[in-house]
Short mmCIF file of C-alpha atoms in Angstrom, two decimals:
data_model
loop_
_atom_site.label_atom_id
_atom_site.label_comp_id
_atom_site.label_asym_id
_atom_site.label_seq_id
_atom_site.Cartn_x
_atom_site.Cartn_y
_atom_site.Cartn_z
CA MET A 1 43.69 21.37 0.47
CA GLN A 2 41.70 20.01 -2.46
CA GLU A 3 37.96 19.86 -1.90
CA ILE A 4 36.27 16.51 -2.41
CA SER A 5 32.70 16.53 -3.67
CA ILE A 6 30.18 13.76 -3.07
CA LEU A 7 29.87 13.22 -6.82
CA SER A 8 33.61 12.73 -7.22
CA LEU A 9 33.63 10.27 -4.30
CA ILE A 10 30.87 8.26 -5.97
CA MET A 11 32.63 8.31 -9.32
CA HIS A 12 35.94 7.15 -7.80
CA ALA A 13 34.40 4.46 -5.57
CA SER A 14 35.19 0.84 -6.29
CA LEU A 15 32.90 -1.03 -8.68
CA PRO A 16 31.09 -3.12 -6.00
CA VAL A 17 30.33 0.04 -4.00
CA GLN A 18 29.07 1.79 -7.13
CA LEU A 19 26.81 -1.17 -7.88
CA VAL A 20 25.44 -1.05 -4.33
CA MET A 21 24.76 2.68 -4.68
CA ALA A 22 23.10 2.22 -8.05
CA GLY A 23 20.89 -0.55 -6.67
CA LEU A 24 19.87 1.58 -3.69
CA VAL A 25 19.05 4.53 -5.92
CA LEU A 26 16.91 2.25 -8.09
CA LEU A 27 15.08 0.92 -5.00
CA SER A 28 14.54 4.48 -3.81
CA LEU A 29 13.09 5.59 -7.16
CA MET A 30 10.78 2.56 -7.26
CA SER A 31 9.67 3.26 -3.69
CA TRP A 32 8.84 6.87 -4.46
CA GLY A 33 6.87 5.79 -7.53
CA ILE A 34 4.85 3.38 -5.40
CA ILE A 35 4.41 6.01 -2.67
CA PHE A 36 2.92 8.59 -5.04
CA ASN A 37 0.72 5.97 -6.69
CA LYS A 38 -0.62 4.66 -3.38
CA ILE A 39 -1.32 8.17 -2.12
CA ALA A 40 -3.58 8.63 -5.15
CA VAL A 41 -5.16 5.15 -4.90
CA LEU A 42 -5.94 5.38 -1.18
CA GLY A 43 -7.23 8.92 -1.61
CA ARG A 44 -9.65 7.79 -4.32
CA ALA A 45 -10.80 4.86 -2.17
CA ARG A 46 -11.49 7.12 0.82
CA ARG A 47 -13.40 9.64 -1.28
CA ALA A 48 -15.38 6.91 -3.08
CA THR A 49 -16.36 5.27 0.21
CA GLN A 50 -17.35 8.58 1.78
CA ASP A 51 -19.39 9.67 -1.25
CA PHE A 52 -21.20 6.35 -1.49
CA GLU A 53 -21.97 6.21 2.23
CA GLN A 54 -23.50 9.67 2.03
CA GLN A 55 -25.62 8.50 -0.88
CA PHE A 56 -26.51 5.25 0.85
CA TRP A 57 -27.69 6.94 4.05
CA SER A 58 -29.56 9.70 2.25
CA GLY A 59 -32.72 7.57 2.22
CA THR A 60 -32.47 6.38 -1.38
CA ASP A 61 -34.40 3.20 -2.16
CA LEU A 62 -31.99 0.26 -2.21
CA ASN A 63 -33.35 -1.18 -5.45
CA SER A 64 -32.99 2.19 -7.17
CA LEU A 65 -29.50 2.63 -5.78
CA TYR A 66 -28.51 -0.85 -6.95
CA GLU A 67 -29.84 -0.23 -10.47
CA LYS A 68 -27.91 3.02 -10.51
CA THR A 69 -24.60 1.52 -9.39
CA ARG A 70 -24.65 -2.00 -10.83
CA GLY A 71 -23.22 -0.88 -14.17
CA ASN A 72 -20.39 1.09 -12.58
CA SER A 73 -17.29 -0.97 -13.33
CA ASP A 74 -15.11 1.63 -11.60
CA ALA A 75 -16.84 1.19 -8.25
CA GLN A 76 -14.59 1.23 -5.21
CA GLY A 77 -14.83 0.75 -1.49
CA ALA A 78 -18.26 0.51 0.09
CA GLU A 79 -19.98 0.72 -3.28
CA LYS A 80 -18.27 -2.50 -4.34
CA LEU A 81 -19.44 -4.18 -1.13
CA PHE A 82 -22.99 -2.97 -1.70
CA GLN A 83 -23.02 -4.26 -5.27
CA ALA A 84 -21.79 -7.71 -4.24
CA GLY A 85 -24.00 -8.04 -1.17
CA PHE A 86 -27.24 -6.80 -2.68
CA ALA A 87 -26.76 -8.79 -5.91
CA GLU A 88 -26.32 -12.01 -3.91
CA PHE A 89 -29.26 -11.13 -1.69
CA LEU A 90 -31.57 -10.57 -4.68
CA LYS A 91 -30.37 -13.75 -6.39
CA LEU A 92 -31.04 -15.91 -3.33
CA ARG A 93 -34.37 -14.21 -2.69
CA ARG A 94 -35.61 -15.17 -6.13
CA GLN A 95 -34.75 -18.83 -5.56
CA PRO A 96 -37.54 -20.93 -4.05
CA GLY A 97 -36.89 -22.66 -0.75
CA VAL A 98 -34.16 -20.28 0.43
CA ASP A 99 -35.05 -18.92 3.85
CA SER A 100 -34.19 -15.46 5.19
CA SER A 101 -31.14 -16.60 7.19
CA ASP A 102 -29.58 -18.18 4.09
CA GLN A 103 -30.25 -15.00 2.13
CA LEU A 104 -28.51 -12.94 4.77
CA ASP A 105 -25.57 -15.35 5.09
CA GLY A 106 -25.07 -15.36 1.33
CA ALA A 107 -25.07 -11.57 1.21
CA ARG A 108 -22.55 -11.40 4.05
CA ARG A 109 -20.23 -13.89 2.38
CA ALA A 110 -20.37 -11.93 -0.86
CA MET A 111 -19.60 -8.68 0.95
CA ARG A 112 -16.72 -10.22 2.88
CA ALA A 113 -15.21 -11.56 -0.35
CA ALA A 114 -15.60 -8.17 -2.04
CA ALA A 115 -14.08 -6.42 0.98
CA GLN A 116 -11.09 -8.76 0.93
CA ARG A 117 -10.51 -8.10 -2.77
CA GLU A 118 -10.69 -4.35 -2.15
CA LEU A 119 -8.24 -4.54 0.75
CA ASP A 120 -5.87 -6.76 -1.22
CA ALA A 121 -5.84 -4.20 -4.02
CA LEU A 122 -5.28 -1.33 -1.58
CA ASP A 123 -2.48 -3.23 0.17
CA HIS A 124 -0.74 -4.04 -3.12
CA HIS A 125 2.99 -3.13 -3.14
CA ASN A 126 2.98 -2.37 0.60
CA SER A 127 5.16 -5.42 1.16
CA PHE A 128 7.71 -3.98 -1.29
CA LEU A 129 7.97 -0.81 0.79
CA ALA A 130 8.44 -2.91 3.91
CA THR A 131 11.19 -4.90 2.20
CA VAL A 132 12.99 -1.78 1.00
CA GLY A 133 12.74 -0.25 4.45
CA SER A 134 14.20 -3.32 6.13
CA VAL A 135 16.99 -4.35 3.74
CA SER A 136 18.26 -1.02 2.35
CA PRO A 137 20.34 -0.12 5.43
CA TYR A 138 22.02 -3.53 5.31
CA ILE A 139 22.72 -3.21 1.59
CA GLY A 140 24.24 0.19 2.26
CA LEU A 141 26.24 -1.24 5.16
CA PHE A 142 27.60 -3.94 2.88
CA GLY A 143 28.78 -1.25 0.48
CA THR A 144 30.37 0.64 3.37
CA VAL A 145 32.20 -2.42 4.71
CA TRP A 146 33.45 -3.28 1.24
CA GLY A 147 34.56 0.30 0.60
CA ILE A 148 36.41 0.56 3.92
CA MET A 149 38.07 -2.78 3.32
CA HIS A 150 39.13 -1.64 -0.14
CA ALA A 151 40.44 1.64 1.30
CA PHE A 152 42.54 -0.10 3.96
CA ILE A 153 43.96 -2.54 1.43
CA GLY A 154 45.03 0.45 -0.64
CA LEU A 155 46.59 2.09 2.42
CA GLY A 156 48.47 -1.09 3.22
CA ASN A 157 49.98 -1.08 -0.23
CA ALA A 158 50.85 2.62 0.06
CA GLY A 159 52.77 2.04 3.26
CA GLN A 160 52.02 5.39 4.96
CA ALA A 161 48.56 6.34 6.32
CA THR A 162 47.64 10.00 6.78
CA LEU A 163 44.29 11.72 7.18
CA ALA A 164 44.46 12.94 3.61
CA THR A 165 44.87 9.42 2.30
CA VAL A 166 42.35 7.76 4.64
CA ALA A 167 39.51 10.31 4.43
CA PRO A 168 38.46 9.89 0.76
CA GLY A 169 38.21 6.11 0.98
CA ILE A 170 36.24 6.18 4.24
CA ALA A 171 33.99 8.96 2.94
CA GLU A 172 33.12 7.19 -0.30
CA ALA A 173 32.32 4.04 1.69
CA LEU A 174 30.04 5.89 4.11
CA ILE A 175 28.05 7.35 1.22
CA ALA A 176 26.65 3.86 0.60
CA THR A 177 25.19 3.79 4.12
CA ALA A 178 23.77 7.28 3.64
CA ILE A 179 22.05 6.26 0.41
CA GLY A 180 20.74 3.13 2.12
CA LEU A 181 19.15 5.25 4.86
CA PHE A 182 17.82 7.66 2.23
CA ALA A 183 16.05 4.73 0.54
CA ALA A 184 14.88 3.08 3.78
CA ILE A 185 13.45 5.97 5.81
CA PRO A 186 10.77 7.16 3.33
CA ALA A 187 9.80 3.54 2.61
CA VAL A 188 9.28 2.75 6.31
CA VAL A 189 7.33 5.95 6.96
CA ALA A 190 5.14 5.35 3.90
CA TYR A 191 4.56 1.70 4.78
CA ASN A 192 3.36 2.58 8.28
CA ARG A 193 1.14 5.36 6.96
CA PHE A 194 -0.41 3.23 4.22
CA ALA A 195 -0.91 0.26 6.57
CA ALA A 196 -2.80 2.55 8.96
CA ASP A 197 -4.91 3.94 6.10
CA VAL A 198 -5.80 0.44 4.91
CA ASP A 199 -6.73 -0.56 8.47
CA ARG A 200 -9.02 2.45 8.78
CA LEU A 201 -10.72 1.58 5.49
CA ALA A 202 -11.07 -2.03 6.66
CA GLY A 203 -12.82 -0.74 9.78
CA ARG A 204 -15.18 1.34 7.67
CA PHE A 205 -15.91 -1.67 5.48
CA ASP A 206 -16.70 -3.78 8.55
CA SER A 207 -19.04 -1.12 9.91
CA PHE A 208 -20.80 -0.77 6.57
CA MET A 209 -21.24 -4.55 6.26
CA GLU A 210 -22.76 -4.78 9.73
CA GLU A 211 -25.14 -1.88 9.15
CA PHE A 212 -26.11 -3.10 5.68
CA SER A 213 -26.63 -6.62 7.03
CA ASN A 214 -29.12 -5.23 9.57
CA ILE A 215 -31.05 -3.58 6.74
CA LEU A 216 -31.01 -6.78 4.69
CA GLN A 217 -32.18 -8.73 7.72
CA ARG A 218 -35.25 -6.54 7.96
CA LEU A 219 -35.88 -6.91 4.22
CA ALA A 220 -35.52 -10.70 4.40
CA ALA A 221 -38.05 -10.90 7.21
CA LYS A 222 -40.74 -9.22 5.13
#
């Protein structure tokens, strides 16, 4: 009995099934590129936030810390929130007629806006992973249905159906579903992992904003 390899099944599949497979492979490659990139981006954001929080709570004077970080265009995470909040606080404090509550509210708004921009950047491309995870199995299933239909049409024309004649057509059709699952499963796992990481960073940002707001409140009261 002649052995049938997966590569030969793919090469002898009908054109629509081959297009489905090629599209799924492309989606899978794009997903893996995004996955590796987001692992690096989220890792840098976590380390940057942790390093800055250690520096922030080390007892450094806030004005000195601001002068040290204000020129850092590569700031990430909590450092970005600190830059935005303290800059707005100092600007409002220099303006006559602005009371302490307005100074604090302005700093909070600036920090919330900075936090949202940071989270938007960290969440970038996550929706693509969710889309790949949700639609890839259906794309693969479409290729399978088309391939099986094509195989049965061929069998009908042949007139006699045996296992040897049915198996290759069914197998090449099922490969499309397998590739769809291969593209979907890593995308879903990565999406859930990255969404949880972004949520944890959002919680750290919220905690930092509350704690920093308490410090600014004491400064504004002086």
